[in-house]
Coordinates of C-alpha atoms in Angstrom, one line a residue:
Chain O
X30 CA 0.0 0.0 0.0
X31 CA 1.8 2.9 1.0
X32 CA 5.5 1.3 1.4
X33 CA 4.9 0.5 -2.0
X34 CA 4.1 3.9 -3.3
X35 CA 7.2 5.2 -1.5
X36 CA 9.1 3.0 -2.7
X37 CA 8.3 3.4 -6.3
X38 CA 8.5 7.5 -5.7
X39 CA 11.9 6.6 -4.8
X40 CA 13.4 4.5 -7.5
X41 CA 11.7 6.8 -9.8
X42 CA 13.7 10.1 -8.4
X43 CA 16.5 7.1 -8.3
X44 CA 16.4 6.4 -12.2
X45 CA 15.9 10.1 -13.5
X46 CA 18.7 11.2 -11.4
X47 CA 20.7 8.6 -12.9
X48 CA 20.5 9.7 -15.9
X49 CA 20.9 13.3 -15.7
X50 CA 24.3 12.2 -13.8
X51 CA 24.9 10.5 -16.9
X52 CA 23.9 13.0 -19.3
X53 CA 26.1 15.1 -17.3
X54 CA 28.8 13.5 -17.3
X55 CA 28.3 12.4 -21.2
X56 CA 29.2 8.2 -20.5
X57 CA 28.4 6.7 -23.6
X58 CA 26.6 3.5 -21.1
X59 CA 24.4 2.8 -23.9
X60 CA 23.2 -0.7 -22.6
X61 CA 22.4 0.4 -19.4
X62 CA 20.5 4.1 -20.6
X63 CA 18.5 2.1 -22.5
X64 CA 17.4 0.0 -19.3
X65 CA 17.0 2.6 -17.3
X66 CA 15.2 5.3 -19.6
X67 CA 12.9 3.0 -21.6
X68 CA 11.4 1.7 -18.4
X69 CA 10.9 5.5 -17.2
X70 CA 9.8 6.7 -20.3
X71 CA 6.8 4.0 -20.2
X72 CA 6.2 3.5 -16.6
X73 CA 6.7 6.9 -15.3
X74 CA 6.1 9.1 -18.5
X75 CA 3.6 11.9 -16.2
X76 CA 5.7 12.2 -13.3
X77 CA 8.9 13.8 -15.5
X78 CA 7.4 17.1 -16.7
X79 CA 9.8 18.9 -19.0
X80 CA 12.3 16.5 -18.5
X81 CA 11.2 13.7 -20.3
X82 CA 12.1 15.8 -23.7
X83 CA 16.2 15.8 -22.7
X84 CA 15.6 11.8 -21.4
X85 CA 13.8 11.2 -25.1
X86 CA 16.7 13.0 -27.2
X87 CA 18.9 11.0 -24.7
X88 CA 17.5 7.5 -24.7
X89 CA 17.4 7.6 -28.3
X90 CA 21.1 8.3 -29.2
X91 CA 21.5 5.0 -26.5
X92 CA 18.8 3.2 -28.9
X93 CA 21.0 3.8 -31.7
X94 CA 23.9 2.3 -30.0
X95 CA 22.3 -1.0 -29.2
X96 CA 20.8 -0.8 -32.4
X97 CA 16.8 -0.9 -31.0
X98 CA 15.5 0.8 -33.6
X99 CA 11.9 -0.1 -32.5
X100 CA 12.7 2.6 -29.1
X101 CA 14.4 5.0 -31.2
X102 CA 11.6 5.4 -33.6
X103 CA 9.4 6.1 -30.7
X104 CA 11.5 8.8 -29.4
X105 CA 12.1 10.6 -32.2
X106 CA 8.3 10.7 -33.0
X107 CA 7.6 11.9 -29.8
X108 CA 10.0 14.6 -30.2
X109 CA 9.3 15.2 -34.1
X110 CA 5.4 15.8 -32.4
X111 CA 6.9 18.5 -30.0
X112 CA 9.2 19.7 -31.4
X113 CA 8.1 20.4 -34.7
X114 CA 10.8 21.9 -37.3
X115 CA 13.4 21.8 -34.4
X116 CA 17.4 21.7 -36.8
X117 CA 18.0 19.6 -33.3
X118 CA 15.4 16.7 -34.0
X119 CA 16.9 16.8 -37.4
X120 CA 19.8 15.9 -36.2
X121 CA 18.6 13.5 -34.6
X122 CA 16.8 12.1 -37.3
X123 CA 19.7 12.1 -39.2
X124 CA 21.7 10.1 -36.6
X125 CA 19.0 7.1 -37.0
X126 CA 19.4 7.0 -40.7
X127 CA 23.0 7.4 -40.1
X128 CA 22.2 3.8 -37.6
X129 CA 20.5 2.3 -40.7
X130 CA 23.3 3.1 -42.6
X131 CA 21.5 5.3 -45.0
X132 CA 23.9 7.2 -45.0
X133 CA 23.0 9.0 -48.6
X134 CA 19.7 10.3 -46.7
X135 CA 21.4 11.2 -43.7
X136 CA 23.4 13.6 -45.8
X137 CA 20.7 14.8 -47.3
X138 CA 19.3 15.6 -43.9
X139 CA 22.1 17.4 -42.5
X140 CA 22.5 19.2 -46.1
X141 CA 18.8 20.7 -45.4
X142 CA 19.8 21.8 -41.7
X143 CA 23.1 23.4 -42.9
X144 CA 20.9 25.4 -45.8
X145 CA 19.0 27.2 -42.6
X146 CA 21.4 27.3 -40.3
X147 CA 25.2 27.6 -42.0
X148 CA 26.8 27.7 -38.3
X149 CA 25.3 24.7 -37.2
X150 CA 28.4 22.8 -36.3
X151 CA 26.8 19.4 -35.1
X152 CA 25.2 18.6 -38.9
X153 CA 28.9 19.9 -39.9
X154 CA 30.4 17.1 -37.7
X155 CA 27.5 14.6 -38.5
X156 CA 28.8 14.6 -42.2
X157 CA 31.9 14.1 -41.3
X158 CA 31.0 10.9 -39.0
X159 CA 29.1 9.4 -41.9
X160 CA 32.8 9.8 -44.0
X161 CA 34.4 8.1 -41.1
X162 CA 31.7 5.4 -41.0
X163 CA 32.1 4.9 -44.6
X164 CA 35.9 4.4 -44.2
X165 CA 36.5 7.6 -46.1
X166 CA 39.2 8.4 -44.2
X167 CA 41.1 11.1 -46.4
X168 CA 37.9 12.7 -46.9
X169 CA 37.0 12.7 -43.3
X170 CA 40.2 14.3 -42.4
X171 CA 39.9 17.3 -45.5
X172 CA 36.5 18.0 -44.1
X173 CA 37.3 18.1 -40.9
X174 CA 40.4 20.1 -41.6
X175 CA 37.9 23.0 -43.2
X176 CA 35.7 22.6 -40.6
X177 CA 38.4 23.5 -37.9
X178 CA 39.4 26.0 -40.4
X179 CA 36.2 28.2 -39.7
X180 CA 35.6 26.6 -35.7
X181 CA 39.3 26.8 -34.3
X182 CA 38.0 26.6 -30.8
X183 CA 36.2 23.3 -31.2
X184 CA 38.2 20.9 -29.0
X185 CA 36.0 18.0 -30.0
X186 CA 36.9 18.2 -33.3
X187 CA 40.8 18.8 -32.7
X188 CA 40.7 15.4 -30.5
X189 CA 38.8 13.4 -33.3
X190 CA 41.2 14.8 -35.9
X191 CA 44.1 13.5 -33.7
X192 CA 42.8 10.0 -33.4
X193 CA 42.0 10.4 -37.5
X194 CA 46.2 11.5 -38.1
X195 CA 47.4 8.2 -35.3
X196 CA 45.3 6.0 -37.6
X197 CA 46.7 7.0 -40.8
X198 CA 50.2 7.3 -39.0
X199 CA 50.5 11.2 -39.6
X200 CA 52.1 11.9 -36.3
X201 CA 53.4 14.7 -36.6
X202 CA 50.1 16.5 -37.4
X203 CA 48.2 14.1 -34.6
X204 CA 51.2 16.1 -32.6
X205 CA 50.1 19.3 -33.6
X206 CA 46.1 18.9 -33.0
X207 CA 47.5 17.4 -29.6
X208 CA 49.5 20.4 -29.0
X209 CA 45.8 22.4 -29.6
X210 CA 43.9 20.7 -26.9
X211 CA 47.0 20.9 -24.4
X212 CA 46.9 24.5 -24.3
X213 CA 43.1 24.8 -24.3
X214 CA 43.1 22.0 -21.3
X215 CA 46.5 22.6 -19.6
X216 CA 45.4 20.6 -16.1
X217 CA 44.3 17.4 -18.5
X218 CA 46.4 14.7 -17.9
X219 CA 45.7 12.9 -20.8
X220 CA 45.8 14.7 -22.9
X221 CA 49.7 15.6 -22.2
X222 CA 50.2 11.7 -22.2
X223 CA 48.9 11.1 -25.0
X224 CA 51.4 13.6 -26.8
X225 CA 53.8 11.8 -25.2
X226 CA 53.0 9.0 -26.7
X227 CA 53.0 10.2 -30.1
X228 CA 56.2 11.8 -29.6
X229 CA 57.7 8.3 -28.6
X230 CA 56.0 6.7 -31.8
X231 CA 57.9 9.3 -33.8
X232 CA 61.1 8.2 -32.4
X233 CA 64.5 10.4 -32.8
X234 CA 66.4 11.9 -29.5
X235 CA 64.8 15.1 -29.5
X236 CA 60.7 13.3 -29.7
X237 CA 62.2 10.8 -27.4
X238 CA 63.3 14.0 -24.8
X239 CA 60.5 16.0 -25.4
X240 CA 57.9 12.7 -24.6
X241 CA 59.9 11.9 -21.8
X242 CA 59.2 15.6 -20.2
X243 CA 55.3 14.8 -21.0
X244 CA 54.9 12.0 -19.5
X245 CA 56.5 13.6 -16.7
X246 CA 54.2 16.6 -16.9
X247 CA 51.3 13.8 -17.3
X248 CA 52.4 12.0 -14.0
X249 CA 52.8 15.7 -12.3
X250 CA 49.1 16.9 -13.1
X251 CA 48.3 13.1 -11.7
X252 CA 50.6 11.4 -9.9
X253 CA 48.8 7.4 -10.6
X254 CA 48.7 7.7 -14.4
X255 CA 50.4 4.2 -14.8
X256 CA 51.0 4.5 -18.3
X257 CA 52.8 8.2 -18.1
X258 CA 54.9 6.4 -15.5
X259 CA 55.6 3.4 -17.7
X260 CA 55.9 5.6 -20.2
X261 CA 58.6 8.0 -18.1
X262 CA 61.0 4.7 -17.6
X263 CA 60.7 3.7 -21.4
X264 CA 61.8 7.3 -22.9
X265 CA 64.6 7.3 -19.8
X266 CA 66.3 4.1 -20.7
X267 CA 65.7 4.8 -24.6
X268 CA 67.5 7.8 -24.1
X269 CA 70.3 6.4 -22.3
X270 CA 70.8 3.6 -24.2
X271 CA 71.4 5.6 -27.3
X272 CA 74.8 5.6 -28.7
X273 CA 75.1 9.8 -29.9
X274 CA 74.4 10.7 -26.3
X275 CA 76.7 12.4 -24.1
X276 CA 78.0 11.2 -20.8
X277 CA 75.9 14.2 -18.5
X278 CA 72.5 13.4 -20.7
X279 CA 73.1 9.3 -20.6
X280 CA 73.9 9.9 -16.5
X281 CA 70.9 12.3 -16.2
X282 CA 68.6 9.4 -18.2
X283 CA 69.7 6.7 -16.0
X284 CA 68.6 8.3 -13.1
X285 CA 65.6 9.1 -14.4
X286 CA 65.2 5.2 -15.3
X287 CA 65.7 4.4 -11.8
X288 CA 63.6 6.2 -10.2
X289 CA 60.7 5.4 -12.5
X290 CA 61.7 1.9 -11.8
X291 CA 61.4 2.7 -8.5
X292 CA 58.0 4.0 -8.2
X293 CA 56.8 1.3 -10.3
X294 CA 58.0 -1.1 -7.8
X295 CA 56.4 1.0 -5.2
X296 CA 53.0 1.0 -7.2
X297 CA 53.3 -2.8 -7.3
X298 CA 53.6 -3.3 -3.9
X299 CA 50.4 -1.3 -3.1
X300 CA 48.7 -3.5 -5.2
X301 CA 50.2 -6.6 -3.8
X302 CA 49.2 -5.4 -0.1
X303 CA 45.4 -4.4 -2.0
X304 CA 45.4 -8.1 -3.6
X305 CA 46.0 -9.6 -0.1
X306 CA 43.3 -7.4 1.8
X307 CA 40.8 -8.3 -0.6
X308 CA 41.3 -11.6 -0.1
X309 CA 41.4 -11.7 2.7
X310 CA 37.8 -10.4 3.0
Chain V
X254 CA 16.4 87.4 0.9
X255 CA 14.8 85.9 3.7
X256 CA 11.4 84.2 2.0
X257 CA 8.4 83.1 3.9
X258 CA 8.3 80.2 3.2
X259 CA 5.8 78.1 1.3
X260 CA 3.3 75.9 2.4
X261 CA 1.8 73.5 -0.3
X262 CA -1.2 71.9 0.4
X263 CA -0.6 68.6 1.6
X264 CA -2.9 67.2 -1.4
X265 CA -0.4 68.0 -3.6
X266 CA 2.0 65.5 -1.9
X267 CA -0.6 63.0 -1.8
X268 CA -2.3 63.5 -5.1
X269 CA 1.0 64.8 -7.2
X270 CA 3.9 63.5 -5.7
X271 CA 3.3 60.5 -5.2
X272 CA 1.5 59.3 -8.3
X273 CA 3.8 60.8 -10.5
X274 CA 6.5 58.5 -9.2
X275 CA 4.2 55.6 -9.3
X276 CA 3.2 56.4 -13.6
X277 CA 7.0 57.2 -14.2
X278 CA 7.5 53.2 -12.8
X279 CA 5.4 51.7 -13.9
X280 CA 5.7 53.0 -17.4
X281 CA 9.7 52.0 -17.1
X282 CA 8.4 48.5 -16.0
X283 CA 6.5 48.3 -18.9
X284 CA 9.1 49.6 -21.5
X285 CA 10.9 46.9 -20.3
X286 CA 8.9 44.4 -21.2
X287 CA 7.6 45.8 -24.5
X288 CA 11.6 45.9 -25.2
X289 CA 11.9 42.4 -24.6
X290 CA 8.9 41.5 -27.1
X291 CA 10.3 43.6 -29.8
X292 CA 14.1 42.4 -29.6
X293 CA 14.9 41.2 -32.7
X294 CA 17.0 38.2 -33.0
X295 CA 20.4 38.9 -33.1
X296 CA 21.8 36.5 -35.9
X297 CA 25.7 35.8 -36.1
X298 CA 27.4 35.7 -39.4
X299 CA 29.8 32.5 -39.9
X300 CA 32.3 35.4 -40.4
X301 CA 31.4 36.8 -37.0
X302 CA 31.8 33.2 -35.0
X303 CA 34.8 32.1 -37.1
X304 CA 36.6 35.2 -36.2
X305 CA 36.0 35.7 -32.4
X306 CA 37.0 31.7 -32.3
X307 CA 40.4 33.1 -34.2
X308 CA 40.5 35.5 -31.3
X309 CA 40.4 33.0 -28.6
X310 CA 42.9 31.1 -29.9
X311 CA 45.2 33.4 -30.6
X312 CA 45.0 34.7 -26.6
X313 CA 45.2 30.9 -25.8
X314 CA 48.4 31.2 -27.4
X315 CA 49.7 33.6 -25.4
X316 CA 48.5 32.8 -22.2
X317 CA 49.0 28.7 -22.6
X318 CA 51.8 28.8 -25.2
X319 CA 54.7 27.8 -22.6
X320 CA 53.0 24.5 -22.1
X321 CA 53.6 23.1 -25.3
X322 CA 57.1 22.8 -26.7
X323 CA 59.0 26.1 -28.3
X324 CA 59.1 25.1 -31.8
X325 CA 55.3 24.7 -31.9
X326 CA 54.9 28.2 -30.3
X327 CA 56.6 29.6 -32.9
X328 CA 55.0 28.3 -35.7
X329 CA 51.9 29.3 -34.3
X330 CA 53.1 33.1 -33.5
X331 CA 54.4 32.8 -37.0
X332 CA 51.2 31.9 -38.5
X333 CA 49.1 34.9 -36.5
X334 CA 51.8 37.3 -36.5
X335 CA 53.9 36.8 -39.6
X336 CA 55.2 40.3 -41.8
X337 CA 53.9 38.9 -45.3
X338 CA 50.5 36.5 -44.7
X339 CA 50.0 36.0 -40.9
X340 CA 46.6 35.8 -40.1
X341 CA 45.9 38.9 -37.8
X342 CA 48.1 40.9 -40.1
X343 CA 46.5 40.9 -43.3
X344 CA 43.2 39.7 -42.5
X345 CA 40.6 42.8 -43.1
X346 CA 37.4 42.4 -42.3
X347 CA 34.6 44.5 -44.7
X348 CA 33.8 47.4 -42.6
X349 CA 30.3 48.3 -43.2
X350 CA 28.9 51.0 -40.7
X351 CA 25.5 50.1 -40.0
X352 CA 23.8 53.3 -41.4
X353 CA 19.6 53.1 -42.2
X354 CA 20.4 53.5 -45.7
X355 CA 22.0 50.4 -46.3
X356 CA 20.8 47.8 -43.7
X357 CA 17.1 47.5 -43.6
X358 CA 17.1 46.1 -40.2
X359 CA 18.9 48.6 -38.8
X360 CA 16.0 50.7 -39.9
X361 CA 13.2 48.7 -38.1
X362 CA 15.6 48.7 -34.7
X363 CA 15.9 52.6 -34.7
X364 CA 12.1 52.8 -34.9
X365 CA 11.4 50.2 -32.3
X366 CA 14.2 51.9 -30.2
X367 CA 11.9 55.3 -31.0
X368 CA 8.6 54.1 -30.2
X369 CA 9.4 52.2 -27.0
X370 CA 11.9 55.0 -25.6
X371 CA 11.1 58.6 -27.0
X372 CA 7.5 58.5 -27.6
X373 CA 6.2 57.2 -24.5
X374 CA 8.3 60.4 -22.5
X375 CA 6.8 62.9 -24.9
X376 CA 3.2 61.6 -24.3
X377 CA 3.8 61.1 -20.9
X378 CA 5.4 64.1 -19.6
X379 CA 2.8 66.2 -21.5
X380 CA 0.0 64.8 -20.5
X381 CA 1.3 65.0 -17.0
X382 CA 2.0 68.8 -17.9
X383 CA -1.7 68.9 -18.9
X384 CA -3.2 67.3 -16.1
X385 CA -0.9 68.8 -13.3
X386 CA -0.9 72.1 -14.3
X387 CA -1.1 75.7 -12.4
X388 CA 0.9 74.9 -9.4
X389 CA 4.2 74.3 -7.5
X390 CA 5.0 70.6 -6.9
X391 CA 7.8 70.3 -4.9
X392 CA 11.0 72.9 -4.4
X393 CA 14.6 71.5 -5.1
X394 CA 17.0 71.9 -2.0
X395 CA 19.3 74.0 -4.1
X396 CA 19.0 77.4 -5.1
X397 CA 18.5 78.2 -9.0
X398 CA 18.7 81.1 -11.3
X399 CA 15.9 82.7 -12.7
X400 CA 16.7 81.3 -16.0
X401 CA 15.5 77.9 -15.5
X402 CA 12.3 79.4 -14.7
X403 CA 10.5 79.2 -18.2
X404 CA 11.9 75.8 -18.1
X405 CA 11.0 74.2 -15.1
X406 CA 7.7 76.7 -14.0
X407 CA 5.7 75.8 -17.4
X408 CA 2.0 77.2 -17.0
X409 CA 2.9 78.5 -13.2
X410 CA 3.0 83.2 -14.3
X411 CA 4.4 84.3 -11.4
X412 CA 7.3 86.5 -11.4
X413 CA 7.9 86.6 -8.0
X414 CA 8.5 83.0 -7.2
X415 CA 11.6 81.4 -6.3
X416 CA 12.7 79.3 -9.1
X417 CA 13.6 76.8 -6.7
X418 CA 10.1 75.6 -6.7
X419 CA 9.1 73.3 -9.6
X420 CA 6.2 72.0 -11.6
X421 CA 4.9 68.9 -11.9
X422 CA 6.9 68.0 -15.8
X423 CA 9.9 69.1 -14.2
X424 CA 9.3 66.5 -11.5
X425 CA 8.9 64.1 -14.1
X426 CA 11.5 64.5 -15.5
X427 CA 13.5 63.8 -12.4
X428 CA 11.9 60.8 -11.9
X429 CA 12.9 59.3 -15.4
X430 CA 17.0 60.2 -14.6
X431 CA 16.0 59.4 -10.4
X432 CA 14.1 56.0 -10.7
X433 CA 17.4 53.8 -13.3
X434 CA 18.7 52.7 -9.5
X435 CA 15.3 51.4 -8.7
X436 CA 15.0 49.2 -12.3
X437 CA 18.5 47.9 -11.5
X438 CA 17.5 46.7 -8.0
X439 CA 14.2 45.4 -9.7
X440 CA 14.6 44.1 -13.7
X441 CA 18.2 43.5 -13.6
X442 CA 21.5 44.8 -14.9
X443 CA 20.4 45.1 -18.5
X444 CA 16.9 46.6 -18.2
X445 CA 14.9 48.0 -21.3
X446 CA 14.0 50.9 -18.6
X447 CA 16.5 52.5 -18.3
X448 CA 16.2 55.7 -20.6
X449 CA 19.6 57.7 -19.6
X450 CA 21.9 54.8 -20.7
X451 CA 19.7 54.1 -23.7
X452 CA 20.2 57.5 -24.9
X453 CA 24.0 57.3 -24.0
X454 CA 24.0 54.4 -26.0
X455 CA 22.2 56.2 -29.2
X456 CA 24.8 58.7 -29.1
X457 CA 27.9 56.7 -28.8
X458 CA 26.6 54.1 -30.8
X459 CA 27.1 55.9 -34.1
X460 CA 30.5 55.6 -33.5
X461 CA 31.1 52.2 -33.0
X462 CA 30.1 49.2 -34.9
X463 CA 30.5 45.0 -34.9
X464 CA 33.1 45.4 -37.9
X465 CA 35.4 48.0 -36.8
X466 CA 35.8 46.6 -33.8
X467 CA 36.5 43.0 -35.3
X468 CA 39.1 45.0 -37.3
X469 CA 41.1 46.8 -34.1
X470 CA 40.7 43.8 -32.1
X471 CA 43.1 41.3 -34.1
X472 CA 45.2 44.5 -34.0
X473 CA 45.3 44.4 -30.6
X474 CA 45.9 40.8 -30.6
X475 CA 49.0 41.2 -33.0
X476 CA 50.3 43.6 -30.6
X477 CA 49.9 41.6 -27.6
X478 CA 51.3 38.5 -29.9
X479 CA 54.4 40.4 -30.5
X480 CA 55.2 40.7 -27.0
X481 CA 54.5 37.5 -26.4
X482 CA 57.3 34.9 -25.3
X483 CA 57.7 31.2 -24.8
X484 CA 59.0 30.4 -21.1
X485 CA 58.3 26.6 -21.2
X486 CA 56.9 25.1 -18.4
X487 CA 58.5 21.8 -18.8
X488 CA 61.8 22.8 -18.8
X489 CA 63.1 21.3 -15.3
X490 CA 59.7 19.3 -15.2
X491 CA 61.7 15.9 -14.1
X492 CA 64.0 17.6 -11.1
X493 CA 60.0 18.9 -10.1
X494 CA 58.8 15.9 -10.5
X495 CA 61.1 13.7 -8.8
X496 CA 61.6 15.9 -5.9
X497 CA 59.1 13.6 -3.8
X498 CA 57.9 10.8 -4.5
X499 CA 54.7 9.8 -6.3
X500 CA 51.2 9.9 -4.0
X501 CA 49.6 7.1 -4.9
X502 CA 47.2 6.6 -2.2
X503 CA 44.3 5.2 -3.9
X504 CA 45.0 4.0 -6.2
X505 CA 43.7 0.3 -6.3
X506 CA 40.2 1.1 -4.9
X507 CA 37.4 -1.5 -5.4
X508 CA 36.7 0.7 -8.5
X509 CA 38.7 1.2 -11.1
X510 CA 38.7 4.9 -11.6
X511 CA 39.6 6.3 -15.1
X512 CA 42.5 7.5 -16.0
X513 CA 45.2 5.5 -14.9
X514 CA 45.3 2.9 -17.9

C-alpha cells in the first residue's frame, strides 16, 4: 500500500537522477540508458514534466547504439510531435538514418539543416561521422580540416582529428592537434600523455626528450597515471641507451630510469598489499 | 532674501507626488517588457563566430603557449603574426557601418528603439504637464537662477516665485533620470527601462560598430602576440617531479577509476 508507493517514488527520483548524472557527465553507457530510460519513459512518463524531452533526445542516441530501432523510432516521434521543425530533432533524425546506414539520406538531412542554419556545427560534424563510418578516411580528415578551419576553438573536433592523423600514421600533425587541446586543457592529464606518446611513436632523440618531459608533466598533473609512469621509464632508458648521447645526458637518463623503476616497484607493492586485503575479506 | 516660506497643500504631496513617481515606474516596467517582445533576434554571421574563435585562440596562445614545446609556439606566433600572410596581419574584415540606408534592419531597430523610448516620454510628460498644471510641486533643495524658470515653471506666471520651486513635468523628469537605480534593483542589470543609458547608447553608438571593432581587435591581438614569449613550463619538469615521491594513495580502490590505464 503505501511502502509500495514510497518505494516506487523513490526509484523513480533514483532512475531520472541517474540519468541526468549520466547526461552530465556524457558516458556513452548505452546498454544500461537504454534500461533505465525506456522503463521510465513507459512507466513513469507523467511524473517527469519537462524533462522527459532531454531523457527522449537521450534515450534515443542509446537506442541507436544498441541498435533498438523499434525505441528510437518512438522517441524521435515523440519529439518530431513536439518539437516540430526543431534543426536539433533533425539531427537527430539524421543520426537514426546514419544507424541504418543510409547514409546518402542522412546527408541529405544534415545538407537541409546546414541550408538554414550555415553555423550549425553538429550537422557539420554529423557529415563528417558518416565519411568516417564509410571508411572515407582522407575525406574525413579534409573536411574536418575545413571545418576546424572556420571553428578553431572546437576541442572536439581537434581530439577526433588526432585520433583520424594516429590512424593513418601522420604523427606529426596528430602532434600538432595534440599540442591544440593541451593548451586549451593545460590541467588534462591525458591529454599531455597522449602527446607523449606520439612523440615516442615518432622516435628520434629530440621526440624521445620532449615525450619523456610529457609524461613527466602527465604524472605531475596526476601522480597514478600508470602508463605516463611506464611511459617515463621507457623514454629514460631509450635515451640512455642511445649511442650519440653524451656522458651528463646518458647519467641524467639513467637516473631518471631508476627512479621510475622505482616507483613502479612501489605501485606494485600497493597492489600486492590491495590483492592480499581483498582476499582476505 | 529671507522668503516666507511656502506651504503647499498637503494634497499636492498626496495626489501629485506621489503618483507621479508611481506612472513614471510603472511606465519603465513596462518599456521593459515591451523591449523584450520587440528584440529582434540577433543572428551571427559564420564570419562573425569564425573570427572571435580566431580571437580565442590566438589569446590561448599567449596565455597557454609555454605548455607546449618552443618550436610549436613559434609556428603558431608565425602563423598569427607573420610580416607577409599571418593571419591577424592581413586579415581585413569588410567594414560596413550600419547606417539606415544600407541595412534594412537597422531601420526597423531605430524605430522600435523610438517608439518604446522617446514616444512614450513625450506623451507622458505632457499629458502630465496637462493634467498637473497651475501649481508648485515640490521645491529643489538648491538654489536656481531665474533662467530655469520658463523651463522648469511651465503654465505657473508668477514673477515673483523662487525658481527653486518646480512644476509637476519638471518633477517628471526627475523621476525618469531618479528612478534607473530602482529598475536595476528590480529588472536586472540590462533593463529595457533604463532611458539615460539608452540614450547614451544612441549617441555613442554611431561611432562604434561590430566590424570596426572585429578589425582593431586582431590588431590588438598582434600587438599583444608580438610581446609574447615562450618560457616553457616543462623545462626542469623531471628535477619537479622527482623531488618527492609519487602519492599514490588510492589507487587500487574496489573501483577502477579512469584515468590510470
Amino acid at each position: 500500500g503505501f511502502d509500495n508507493w514510497n518505494v516506487l517514488i523513490i526509484v523513480f527520483t533514483e532512475m531520472r537522477d541517474k540519468l541526468r548524472k549520466w547526461r552530465e557527465d556524457n558516458h556513452r553507457n548505452s546498454e544500461q540508458i537504454v534500461d533505465v530510460g525506456e522503463e521510465l519513459i513507459n512507466e513513469h512518463a507523467s511524473k517527469l514534466g519537462d524533462d522527459i524531452w532531454i531523457i527522449y533526445e537521450q534515450v534515443m542516441i542509446a537506442a541507436l547504439d544498441c541498435s533498438r530501432d523499434d525505441l528510437a523510432w518512438t522517441c524521435l516521434q515523440e519529439l518530431k510531435r513536439q518539437f516540430p521543425g526543431s534543426q536539433r530533432v533533425k539531427r537527430l533524425a539524421g543520426m537514426r538514418l546514419e544507424a541504418l546506414e543510409k547514409y546518402e539520406d542522412a546527408s541529405k538531412q544534415y545538407d537541409s539543416i546546414l541550408q538554414d542554419d550555415p553555423t550549425n556545427t553538429a550537422a557539420r560534424k554529423r557529415k563528417i561521422s558518416i565519411l568516417k563510418a564509410q571508411g572515407k578516411s582522407a575525406e574525413a580528415i579534409r573536411e574536418l580540416n575545413e571545418y576546424l578551419e572556420q571553428f578553431v576553438g572546437d576541442q572536439e573536433a581537434w581530439h577526433e582529428l588526432s585520433e583520424l592523423y594516429i590512424n593513418e600514421h601522420d604523427y606529426g600533425k596528430a602532434a600538432f592537434c595534440l599540442e591544440e587541446l593541451m593548451m586549451t586543457n593545460p590541467h588534462n592529464h591525458l591529454y599531455c600523455e597522449q602527446y607523449a606518446e606520439v612523440k615516442y611513436t615518432q622516435g628520434g632523440l629530440e621526440n624521445l626528450e620532449l615525450s619523456r618531459k610529457y609524461f613527466a608533466q602527465a604524472l605531475k598533473l596526476n601522480n597514478r597515471n600508470m602508463r605516463a609512469l611506464f611511459g617515463l621509464y621507457m623514454s629514460a632508458s631509450h635515451i640512455a641507451a642511445c649511442p650519440k648521447v653524451n656522458a651528463t645526458v646518458k647519467k641524467a637518463n639513467v637516473r631518471y630510469a631508476a627512479w621510475a623503476t622505482n616507483q613502479i616497484n612501489r605501485a606494485y607493492q600497493v597492489s600486492h598489499a590491495m590483492c592480499c586485503v581483498l582476499l582476505k575479506q | 532674501m529671507a522668503e516666507p516660506e511656502l506651504l503647499l497643500d498637503s494634497n499636492i504631496r498626496l495626489w501629485v507626488v506621489l503618483p507621479i513617481v508611481f506612472i513614471t515606474f510603472l511606465v519603465g516596467v513596462i518599456r521593459h517588457y515591451v523591449s523584450i517582445l520587440l528584440q529582434s533576434d540577433k543572428k551571427l554571421t559564420l564570419e562573425q563566430v569564425s573570427d572571435s574563435q580566431v580571437l580565442i585562440r590566438s589569446r590561448i596562445l599567449r596565455e597557454n603557449g609555454k605548455y607546449i614545446p618552443k618550436q610549436s609556439f613559434l609556428m603558431r606566433k608565425f602563423y598569427f603574426n607573420n610580416q607577409e600572410d599571418g593571419f591577424l596581419k592581413n586579415t581585413k574584415r569588410k567594414v560596413v557601418p550600419p547606417s539606415p540606408m544600407t541595412d534594412p534592419s537597422m531601420l526597423t531597430d531605430m524605430m522600435k528603439g523610438n517608439v518604446t523610448n522617446v514616444l512614450p516620454m513625450i506623451l507622458i510628460g505632457g499629458w502630465i504637464n496637462w493634467t498637473f498644471s497651475g501649481f508648485v510641486t515640490t521645491k529643489v533643495p538648491f538654489p536656481l537662477t531665474l533662467r530655469f524658470k520658463p523651463m522648469l515653471q511651465q503654465g505657473i506666471e508668477l514673477l515673483s516665485l523662487d525658481a527653486s520651486w518646480v512644476s509637476s513635468a519638471s518633477w517628471y523628469f526627475l523621476n525618469v533620470f531618479g528612478l534607473r537605480s530602482m529598475y536595476s534593483l528590480i529588472l536586472g542589470q540590462d533593463n529595457g527601462a533604463d532611458q539615460s543609458r539608452i540614450m547614451q547608447e544612441q549617441m555613442s553608438g554611431a561611432a562604434m560598430a561590430m566590424p570596426a571593432d572585429t578589425n582593431k581587435a586582431f590588431k590588438a591581438e598582434w600587438e599583444a602576440l608580438e610581446l609574447t614569449d615562450h618560457q616553457w613550463a616543462l623545462e626542469n619538469i623531471e628535477e619537479e617531479l622527482m623531488s618527492r615521491e609519487l602519492d599514490l594513495d588510492g589507487m587500487f580502490s574496489q573501483e577502477l577509476p579512469t584515468g590510470i590505464f
